[in-house]
Short mmCIF file of C-alpha atoms in Angstrom, two decimals:
data_model
loop_
_atom_site.label_atom_id
_atom_site.label_comp_id
_atom_site.label_asym_id
_atom_site.label_seq_id
_atom_site.Cartn_x
_atom_site.Cartn_y
_atom_site.Cartn_z
CA MET A 1 -16.56 3.03 16.43
CA PHE A 2 -15.50 0.41 13.58
CA ASN A 3 -11.53 1.55 14.20
CA ARG A 4 -11.83 1.07 17.79
CA PHE A 5 -12.93 -2.33 17.22
CA ILE A 6 -9.92 -3.00 14.61
CA LEU A 7 -7.72 -1.34 17.10
CA VAL A 8 -8.83 -3.55 20.07
CA VAL A 9 -9.15 -6.75 18.25
CA VAL A 10 -6.06 -6.69 15.81
CA PHE A 11 -3.64 -4.27 17.13
CA VAL A 12 -3.66 -5.14 20.69
CA PRO A 13 -2.77 -9.01 20.41
CA LEU A 14 -0.28 -8.03 17.45
CA ALA A 15 1.57 -5.61 20.10
CA ILE A 16 1.37 -8.51 23.10
CA ILE A 17 2.84 -11.12 20.48
CA LEU A 18 5.54 -8.52 19.63
CA ILE A 19 6.16 -7.38 22.96
CA ALA A 20 6.46 -11.70 23.79
CA LEU A 21 8.80 -11.69 20.87
CA ALA A 22 10.94 -9.27 22.28
CA VAL A 23 11.30 -10.20 25.67
CA ALA A 24 11.91 -13.81 24.39
CA ASN A 25 15.15 -13.17 21.77
CA ARG A 26 16.71 -10.11 23.47
CA GLY A 27 20.02 -12.52 23.67
CA SER A 28 22.96 -10.51 21.49
CA VAL A 29 24.10 -12.27 18.05
CA ALA A 30 26.41 -11.26 15.23
CA LEU A 31 25.10 -10.61 11.68
CA THR A 32 28.44 -10.83 9.48
CA LEU A 33 28.47 -9.24 6.34
CA ASP A 34 31.97 -10.57 5.07
CA PRO A 35 31.01 -14.29 3.91
CA PHE A 36 34.85 -14.85 3.53
CA HIS A 37 36.30 -13.95 6.90
CA PRO A 38 33.58 -14.10 9.31
CA GLY A 39 35.34 -12.97 12.18
CA ASN A 40 36.19 -9.08 10.65
CA PRO A 41 34.64 -6.81 13.35
CA ALA A 42 34.39 -4.06 10.58
CA LEU A 43 31.47 -5.80 9.01
CA THR A 44 29.52 -7.60 12.05
CA LEU A 45 27.06 -6.34 13.78
CA ASN A 46 26.28 -7.51 17.18
CA LEU A 47 22.38 -6.80 18.40
CA PRO A 48 19.70 -8.63 19.71
CA LEU A 49 17.76 -11.17 17.78
CA PHE A 50 14.36 -9.23 18.13
CA ILE A 51 16.01 -6.20 16.68
CA PHE A 52 16.81 -8.27 13.56
CA LEU A 53 13.66 -9.95 13.39
CA PHE A 54 11.68 -6.52 13.35
CA LEU A 55 14.00 -4.86 10.65
CA ALA A 56 13.59 -7.99 8.64
CA LEU A 57 9.67 -7.75 9.39
CA ALA A 58 9.90 -3.70 8.13
CA VAL A 59 12.06 -4.33 5.04
CA GLY A 60 9.02 -7.19 3.97
CA MET A 61 6.44 -4.94 4.43
CA ILE A 62 8.06 -2.25 2.36
CA VAL A 63 9.30 -4.48 -0.64
CA GLY A 64 6.16 -6.03 -0.84
CA SER A 65 4.36 -2.87 -0.37
CA MET A 66 6.45 -1.10 -3.33
CA ALA A 67 5.95 -4.34 -5.70
CA THR A 68 1.76 -4.25 -5.13
CA TRP A 69 2.08 -0.17 -6.03
CA VAL A 70 4.39 -1.20 -9.35
CA LYS A 71 1.82 -3.99 -10.30
CA GLN A 72 -1.00 -1.40 -9.75
CA GLY A 73 0.56 1.22 -11.90
CA ARG A 74 -1.74 0.28 -14.91
CA TYR A 75 -5.03 0.41 -13.29
CA ARG A 76 -4.16 3.84 -12.09
CA LYS A 77 -3.36 5.03 -15.12
CA LEU A 78 -6.24 3.83 -16.50
CA ALA A 79 -8.21 5.60 -14.05
CA ARG A 80 -6.28 8.33 -14.98
CA GLN A 81 -7.21 8.29 -18.30
CA ARG A 82 -10.94 7.81 -17.97
CA GLY A 83 -11.01 10.55 -15.64
CA LEU A 84 -9.40 12.55 -18.03
CA GLU A 85 -12.03 11.57 -20.69
CA ALA A 86 -14.86 11.99 -17.78
CA GLU A 87 -13.70 15.86 -17.78
CA ASN A 88 -13.59 16.27 -21.44
CA LEU A 89 -16.83 14.90 -21.95
CA ARG A 90 -18.64 17.28 -18.85
CA GLN A 91 -17.17 20.06 -20.37
CA ALA A 92 -18.34 19.00 -23.99
CA VAL A 93 -21.64 18.84 -22.72
CA SER A 94 -21.63 22.46 -20.54
CA ARG A 95 -20.37 23.90 -24.09
CA ALA A 96 -23.08 22.31 -26.50
CA PRO A 97 -26.16 24.47 -27.51
CA ALA A 98 -29.10 23.68 -25.68
CA ALA A 99 -31.65 21.34 -26.89
CA PRO A 100 -34.83 22.66 -29.23
CA LYS A 101 -38.06 22.68 -26.85
CA GLY A 102 -40.45 20.89 -29.27
CA PRO A 103 -40.78 17.15 -29.50
CA ALA A 104 -38.31 15.76 -30.99
CA LEU A 105 -40.32 13.18 -32.87
CA PRO A 106 -42.98 14.22 -35.11
CA LYS A 107 -46.65 13.39 -33.65
CA PRO A 108 -48.03 10.13 -35.34
CA THR A 109 -50.94 10.37 -37.76
CA ASN A 110 -53.93 8.02 -37.25
#
């Protein structure tokens, strides 16, 4: 139910905005990769503007995701170490001899 709510409230308006952006920016633009000879056809791409916008958005999301993943690496390492330590402690407890059945402390005398 919550997933459907997120789909309707977030992704449907986002899709409408992206479609409107694509329709409004469908004019062809030139992206030249050679700054010294801008007229070089071998290094010039002529595509609609919305494709460049969507590519920039996708590259930004990928780079941001990778930066987040790298920055959180120390926390993943710490979680792995603590998981191994917890597993070692579980195994040590399961191999330990059983505690004696009697009371652990002597009874107090009055």
